[in-house]
Coordinates of C-alpha atoms and ligand atoms in Angstrom, one line a residue:
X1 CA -65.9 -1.4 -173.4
X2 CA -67.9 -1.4 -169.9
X3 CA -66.2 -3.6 -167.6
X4 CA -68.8 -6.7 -167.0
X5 CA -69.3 -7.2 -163.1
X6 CA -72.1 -8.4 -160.6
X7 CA -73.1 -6.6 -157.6
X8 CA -74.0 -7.9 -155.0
X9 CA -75.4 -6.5 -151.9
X10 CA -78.0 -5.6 -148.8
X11 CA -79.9 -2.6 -150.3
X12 CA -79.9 -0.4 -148.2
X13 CA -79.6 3.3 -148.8
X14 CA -76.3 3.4 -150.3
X15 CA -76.1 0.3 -152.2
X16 CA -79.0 1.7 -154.2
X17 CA -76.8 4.4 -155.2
X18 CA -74.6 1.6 -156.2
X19 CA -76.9 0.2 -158.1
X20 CA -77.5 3.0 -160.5
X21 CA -74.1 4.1 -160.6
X22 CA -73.1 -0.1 -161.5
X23 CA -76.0 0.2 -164.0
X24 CA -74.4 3.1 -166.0
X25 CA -71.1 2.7 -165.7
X26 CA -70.5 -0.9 -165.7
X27 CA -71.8 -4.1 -168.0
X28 CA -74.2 -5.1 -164.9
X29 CA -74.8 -8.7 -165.7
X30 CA -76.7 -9.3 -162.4
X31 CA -77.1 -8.2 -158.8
X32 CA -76.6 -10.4 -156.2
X33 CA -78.8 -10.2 -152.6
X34 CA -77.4 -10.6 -149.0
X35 CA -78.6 -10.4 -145.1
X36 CA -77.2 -7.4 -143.8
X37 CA -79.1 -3.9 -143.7
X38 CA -82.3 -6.0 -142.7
X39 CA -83.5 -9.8 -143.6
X40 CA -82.6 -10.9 -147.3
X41 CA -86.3 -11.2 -148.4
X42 CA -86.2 -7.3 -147.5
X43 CA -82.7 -6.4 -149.2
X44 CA -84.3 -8.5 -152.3
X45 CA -87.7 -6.7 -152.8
X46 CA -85.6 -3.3 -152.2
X47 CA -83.1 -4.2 -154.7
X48 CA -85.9 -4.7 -157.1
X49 CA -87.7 -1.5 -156.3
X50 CA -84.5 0.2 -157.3
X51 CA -84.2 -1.6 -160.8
X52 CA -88.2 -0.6 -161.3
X53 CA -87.4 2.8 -160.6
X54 CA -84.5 2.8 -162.6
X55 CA -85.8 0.7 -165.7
X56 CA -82.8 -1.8 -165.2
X57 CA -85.7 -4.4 -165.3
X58 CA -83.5 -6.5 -167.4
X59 CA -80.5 -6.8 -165.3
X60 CA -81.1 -10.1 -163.3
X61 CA -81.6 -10.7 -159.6
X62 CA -80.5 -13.5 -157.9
X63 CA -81.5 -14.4 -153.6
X64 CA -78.7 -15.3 -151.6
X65 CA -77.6 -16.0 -147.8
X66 CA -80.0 -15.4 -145.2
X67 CA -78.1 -15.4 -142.6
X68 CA -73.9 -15.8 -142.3
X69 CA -71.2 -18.4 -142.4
X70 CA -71.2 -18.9 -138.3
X71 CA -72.0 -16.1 -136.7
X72 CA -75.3 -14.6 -135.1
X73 CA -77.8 -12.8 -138.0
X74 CA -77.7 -9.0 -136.8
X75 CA -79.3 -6.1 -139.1
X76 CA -78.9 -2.7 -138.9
X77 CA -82.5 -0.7 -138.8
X78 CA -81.0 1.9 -136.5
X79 CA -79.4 3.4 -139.9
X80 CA -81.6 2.3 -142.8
X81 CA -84.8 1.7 -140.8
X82 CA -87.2 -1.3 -140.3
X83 CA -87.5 -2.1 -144.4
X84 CA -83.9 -1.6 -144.8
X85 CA -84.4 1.2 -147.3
X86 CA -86.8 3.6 -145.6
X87 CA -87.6 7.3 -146.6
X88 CA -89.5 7.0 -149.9
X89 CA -92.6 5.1 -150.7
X90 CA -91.7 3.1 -153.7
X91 CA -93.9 1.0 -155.2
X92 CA -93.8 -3.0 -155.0
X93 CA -91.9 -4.0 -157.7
X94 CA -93.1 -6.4 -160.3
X95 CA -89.6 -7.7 -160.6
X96 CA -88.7 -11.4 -159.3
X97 CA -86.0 -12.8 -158.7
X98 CA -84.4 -15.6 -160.7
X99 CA -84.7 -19.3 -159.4
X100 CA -81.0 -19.8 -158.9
X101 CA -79.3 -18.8 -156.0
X102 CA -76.9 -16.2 -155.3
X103 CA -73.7 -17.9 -154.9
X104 CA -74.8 -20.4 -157.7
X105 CA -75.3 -17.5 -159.9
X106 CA -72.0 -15.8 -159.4
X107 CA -70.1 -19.0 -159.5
X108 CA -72.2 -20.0 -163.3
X109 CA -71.3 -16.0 -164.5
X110 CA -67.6 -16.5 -163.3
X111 CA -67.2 -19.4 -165.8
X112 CA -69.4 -18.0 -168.8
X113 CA -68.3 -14.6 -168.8
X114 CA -64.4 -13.4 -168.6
X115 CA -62.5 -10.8 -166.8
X116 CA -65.6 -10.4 -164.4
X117 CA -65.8 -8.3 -161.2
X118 CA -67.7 -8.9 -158.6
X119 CA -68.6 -5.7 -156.4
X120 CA -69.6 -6.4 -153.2
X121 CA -71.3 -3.8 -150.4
X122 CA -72.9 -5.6 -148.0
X123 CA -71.9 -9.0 -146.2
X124 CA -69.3 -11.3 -147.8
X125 CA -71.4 -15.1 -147.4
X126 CA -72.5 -15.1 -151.1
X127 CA -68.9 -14.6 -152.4
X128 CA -67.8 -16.9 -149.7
X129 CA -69.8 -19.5 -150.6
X130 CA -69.2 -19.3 -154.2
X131 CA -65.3 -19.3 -153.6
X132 CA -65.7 -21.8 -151.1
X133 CA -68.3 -24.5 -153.6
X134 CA -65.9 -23.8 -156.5
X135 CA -62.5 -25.0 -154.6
X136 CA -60.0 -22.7 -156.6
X137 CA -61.4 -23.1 -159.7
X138 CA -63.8 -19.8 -159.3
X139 CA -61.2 -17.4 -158.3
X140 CA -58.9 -18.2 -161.2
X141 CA -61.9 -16.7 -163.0
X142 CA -62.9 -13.6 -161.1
X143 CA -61.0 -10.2 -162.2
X144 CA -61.4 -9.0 -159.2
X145 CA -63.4 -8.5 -156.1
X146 CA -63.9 -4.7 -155.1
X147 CA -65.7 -4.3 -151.6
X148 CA -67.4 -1.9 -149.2
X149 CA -66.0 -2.9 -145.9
X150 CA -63.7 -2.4 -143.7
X151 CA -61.8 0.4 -142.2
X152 CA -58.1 1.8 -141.3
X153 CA -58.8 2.8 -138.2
X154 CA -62.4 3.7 -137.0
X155 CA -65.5 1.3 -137.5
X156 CA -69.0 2.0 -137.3
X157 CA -70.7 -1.7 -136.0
X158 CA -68.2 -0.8 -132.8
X159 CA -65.1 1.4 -132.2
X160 CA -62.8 -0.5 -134.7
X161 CA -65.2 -2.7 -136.8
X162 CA -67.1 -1.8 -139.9
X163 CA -70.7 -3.1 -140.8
X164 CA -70.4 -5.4 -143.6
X165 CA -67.4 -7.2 -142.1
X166 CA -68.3 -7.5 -138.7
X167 CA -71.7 -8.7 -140.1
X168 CA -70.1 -12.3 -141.7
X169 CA -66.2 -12.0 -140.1
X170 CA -65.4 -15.5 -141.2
X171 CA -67.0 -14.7 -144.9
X172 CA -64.3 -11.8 -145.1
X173 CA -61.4 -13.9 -143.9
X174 CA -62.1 -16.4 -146.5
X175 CA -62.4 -13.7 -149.4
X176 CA -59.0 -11.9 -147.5
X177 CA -57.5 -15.4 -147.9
X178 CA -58.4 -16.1 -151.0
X179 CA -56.5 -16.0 -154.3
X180 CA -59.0 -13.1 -156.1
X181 CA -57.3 -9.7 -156.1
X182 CA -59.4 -7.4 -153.4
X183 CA -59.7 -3.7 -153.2
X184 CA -61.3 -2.6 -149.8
X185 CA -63.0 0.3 -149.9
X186 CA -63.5 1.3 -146.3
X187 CA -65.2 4.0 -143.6
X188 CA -61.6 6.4 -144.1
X189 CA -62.3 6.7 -147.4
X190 CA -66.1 6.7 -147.6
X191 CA -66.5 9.0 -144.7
X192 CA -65.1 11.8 -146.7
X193 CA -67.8 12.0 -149.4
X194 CA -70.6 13.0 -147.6
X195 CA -74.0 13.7 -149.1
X196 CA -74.1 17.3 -147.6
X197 CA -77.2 19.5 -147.8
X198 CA -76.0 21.1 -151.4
X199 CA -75.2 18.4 -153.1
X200 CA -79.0 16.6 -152.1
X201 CA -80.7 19.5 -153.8
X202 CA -79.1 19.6 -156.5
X203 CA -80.3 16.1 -156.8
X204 CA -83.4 16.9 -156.1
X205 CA -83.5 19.7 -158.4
X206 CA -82.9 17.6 -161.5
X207 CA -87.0 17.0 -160.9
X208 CA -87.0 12.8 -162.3
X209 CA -88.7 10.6 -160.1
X210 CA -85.1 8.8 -159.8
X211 CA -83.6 11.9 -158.6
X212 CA -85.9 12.6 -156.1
X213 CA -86.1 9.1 -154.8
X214 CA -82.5 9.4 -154.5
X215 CA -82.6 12.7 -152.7
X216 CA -85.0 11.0 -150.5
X217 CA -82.9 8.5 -149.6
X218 CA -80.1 10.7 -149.1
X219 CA -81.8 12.9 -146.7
X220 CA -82.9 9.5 -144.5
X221 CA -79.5 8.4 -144.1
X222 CA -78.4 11.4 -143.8
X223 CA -80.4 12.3 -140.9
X224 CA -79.6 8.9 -139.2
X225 CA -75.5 9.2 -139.9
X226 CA -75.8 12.5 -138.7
X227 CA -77.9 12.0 -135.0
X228 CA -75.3 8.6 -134.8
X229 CA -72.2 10.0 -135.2
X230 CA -72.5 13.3 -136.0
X231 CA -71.3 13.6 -140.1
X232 CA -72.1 16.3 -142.4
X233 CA -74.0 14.0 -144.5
X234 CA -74.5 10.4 -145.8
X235 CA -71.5 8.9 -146.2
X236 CA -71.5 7.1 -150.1
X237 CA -69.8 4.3 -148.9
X238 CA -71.4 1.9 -151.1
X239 CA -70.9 3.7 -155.0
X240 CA -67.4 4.0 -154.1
X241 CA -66.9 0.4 -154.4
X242 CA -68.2 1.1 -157.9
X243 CA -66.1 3.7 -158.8
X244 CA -63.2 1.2 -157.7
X245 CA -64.5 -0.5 -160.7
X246 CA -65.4 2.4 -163.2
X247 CA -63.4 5.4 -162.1
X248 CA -60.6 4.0 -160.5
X249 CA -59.0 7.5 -160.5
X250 CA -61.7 8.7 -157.8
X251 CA -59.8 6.3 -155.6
X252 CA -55.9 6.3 -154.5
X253 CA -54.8 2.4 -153.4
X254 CA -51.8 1.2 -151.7
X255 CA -51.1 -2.8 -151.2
X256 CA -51.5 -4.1 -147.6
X257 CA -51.7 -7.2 -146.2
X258 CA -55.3 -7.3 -144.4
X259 CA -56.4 -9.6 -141.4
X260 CA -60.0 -10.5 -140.2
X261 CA -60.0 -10.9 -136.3
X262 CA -62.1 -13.4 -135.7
X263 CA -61.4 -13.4 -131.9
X264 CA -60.9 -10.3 -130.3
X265 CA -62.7 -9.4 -127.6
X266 CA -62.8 -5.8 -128.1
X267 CA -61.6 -5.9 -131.8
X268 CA -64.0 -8.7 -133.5
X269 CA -65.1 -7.8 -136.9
X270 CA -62.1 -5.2 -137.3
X271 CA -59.9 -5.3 -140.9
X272 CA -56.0 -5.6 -139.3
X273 CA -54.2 -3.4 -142.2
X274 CA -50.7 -3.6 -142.1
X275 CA -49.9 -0.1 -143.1
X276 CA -46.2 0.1 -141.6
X277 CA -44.8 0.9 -145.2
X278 CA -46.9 4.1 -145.3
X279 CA -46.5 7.4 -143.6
X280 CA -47.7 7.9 -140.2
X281 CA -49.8 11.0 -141.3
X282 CA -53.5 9.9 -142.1
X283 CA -54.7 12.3 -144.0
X284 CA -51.5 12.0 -146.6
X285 CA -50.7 7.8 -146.5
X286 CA -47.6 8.2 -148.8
X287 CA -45.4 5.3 -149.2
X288 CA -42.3 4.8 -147.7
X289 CA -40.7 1.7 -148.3
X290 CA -42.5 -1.6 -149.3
X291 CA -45.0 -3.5 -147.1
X292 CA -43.4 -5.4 -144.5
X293 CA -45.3 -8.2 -144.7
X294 CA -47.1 -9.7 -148.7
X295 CA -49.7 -8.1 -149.3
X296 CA -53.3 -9.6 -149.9
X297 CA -55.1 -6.7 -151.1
X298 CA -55.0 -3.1 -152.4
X299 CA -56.8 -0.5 -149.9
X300 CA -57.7 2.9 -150.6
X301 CA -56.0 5.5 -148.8
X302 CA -57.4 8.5 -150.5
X303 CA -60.7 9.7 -152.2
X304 CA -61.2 12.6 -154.9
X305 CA -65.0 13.3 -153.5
X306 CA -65.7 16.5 -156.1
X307 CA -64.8 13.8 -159.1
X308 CA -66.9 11.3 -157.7
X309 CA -70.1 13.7 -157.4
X310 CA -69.4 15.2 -160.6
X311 CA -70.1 11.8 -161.5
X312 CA -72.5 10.5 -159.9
X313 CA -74.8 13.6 -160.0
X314 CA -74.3 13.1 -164.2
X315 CA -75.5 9.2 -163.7
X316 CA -78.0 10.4 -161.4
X317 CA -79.3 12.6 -164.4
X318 CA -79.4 9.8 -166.8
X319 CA -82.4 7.8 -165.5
X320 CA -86.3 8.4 -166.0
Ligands
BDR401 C1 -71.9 -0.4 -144.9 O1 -72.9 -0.9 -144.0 C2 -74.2 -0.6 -144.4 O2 -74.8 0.2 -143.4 C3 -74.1 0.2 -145.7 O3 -75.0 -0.2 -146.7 C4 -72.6 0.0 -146.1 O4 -72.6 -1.1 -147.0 C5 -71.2 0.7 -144.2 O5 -70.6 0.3 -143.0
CA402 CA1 -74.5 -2.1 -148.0

């Protein structure tokens, strides 16, 4: 049985990928919009354009936070452009959204439907909000929350911070806080699968209008990833929080306990991960003894990227 889980996210490049891996692999009850990449109307009418594409036109949509918790509204159109998801030309959609809003939505799924996941990829203030309007009562009902964000070690939003955390800090903390289990799936995991030149064409060689929307939008963010910090390819940062979901076995996790700093002058934004129990070597992150301090969420430490574009590539093949 397909696990039953909302996405929601700033689409953006890679949380289209998301999207079609989610709508495959997963009972996709709903996807869920967010500021972030660009403005929320934007991240809205591209999450729709992907659905079209895709014909996911039943899966619901649902508007959310324009802007965060406290913080100042910053997009990101140095990576994903002025529309938030340039590189094809995609029709406009004939998709709306629902009337209800994001966090109302996720909050009225959580209580109808159980053992639901909610898969997050771009800023936390819908989940946030939810958690925060449903004072305990919502988490006790969530399964899970699996997010893109974060990192052990480098960022991308400035040396230490990643995107989607530093975009809504306080959003994170309260999520980090909270009492839904996490998985963080951040940049020193993502960064490894890299949409290199090979695996675009054979994207583009499976000849749907899917795939070669998808290869366009892989070459787009590749270009940009590549001129910004020089990587092989696009990193698919946001399907992996997907595969956290589907494929858990494209993922290795160990438990940490995770800060927010909300402060720091040079660190703001930045995921705090206790990993003092693991080995000093990054590229193996074997355990040594247990964490030092509880734990508040499982973190991946390790990626398989050939299982996850064996799979992907197969989903990619799937749709019209
Ligand atoms: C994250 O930020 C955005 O650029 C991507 O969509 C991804 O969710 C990576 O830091
Ligand atoms: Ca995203």
């Amino acid at each position: 049985m397909p696990i039953p889980a909302i996405l929601d996210c700033d689409t953006g490049h890679d949380d289209a990928m998301a999207i079609l891996l989610a709508g495959r692999t997963l009972d996709l009850r709903g996807v869920t919009t967010v500021h972030g990449n660009a403005p929320v109307e934007n991240t809205t009418v591209n999450t729709c354009k992907i659905l079209e594409l895709a014909r996911l036109a039943h899966v619901p949509v649902a508007a959310g936070a324009a802007r965060p918790l406290k913080r100042r509204l910053s997009h990101a159109p140095g990576v994903h452009g002025a529309t938030g998801m340039d590189g094809p030309d995609l029709p406009a959609p004939s998709i709306r959204p629902v009337g209800e809003s994001a966090a109302g939505f996720i909050a009225r799924m959580a209580a109808e439907v159980d053992g639901l996941r909610l898969i997050a990829t771009g800023p936390l203030t819908n989940i946030a909000e939810a958690l925060a309007a449903g004072s305990g009562a919502l988490e006790s009902r969530i399964a899970g929350v699996s997010l893109m964000g974060g990192a052990i070690g480098q960022g991308n939003a400035s040396a230490v911070a990643e995107f989607n955390i530093w975009a809504d800090p306080d959003a994170a903390d309260l999520v980090f806080r909270g009492a839904a289990p996490v998985r963080m799936v951040g940049l020193n995991v993502t960064r490894q699968v890299a949409a290199t030149p090979d695996r675009r064409r054979r994207i583009r060689a499976l000849g749907t209008r899917t795939a070669v929307a998808v290869a366009d939008l892989l070459d787009y963010f590749s270009d940009r990833l590549q001129r910004r910090y020089g990587l092989p390819g696009a990193s698919m940062h946001d399907p992996l929080a997907v595969s956290a979901v589907a494929d858990p076995d494209v993922l290795r996790f160990e438990p940490m306990k995770v800060d927010i700093e909300l402060r720091g002058e040079h660190t703001y934004g930045m995921t705090v991960c206790d990993h003092r129990h693991l080995s000093p070597d990054a590229a193996g992150m074997v355990r040594q003894r247990d964490p030092l301090e509880p734990p508040n969420a499982e973190v991946a430490v390790a990626v398989d990227a050939e299982r996850f574009w064996t799979r992907f590539i197969d989903v990619v093949a799937t749709y019209p």
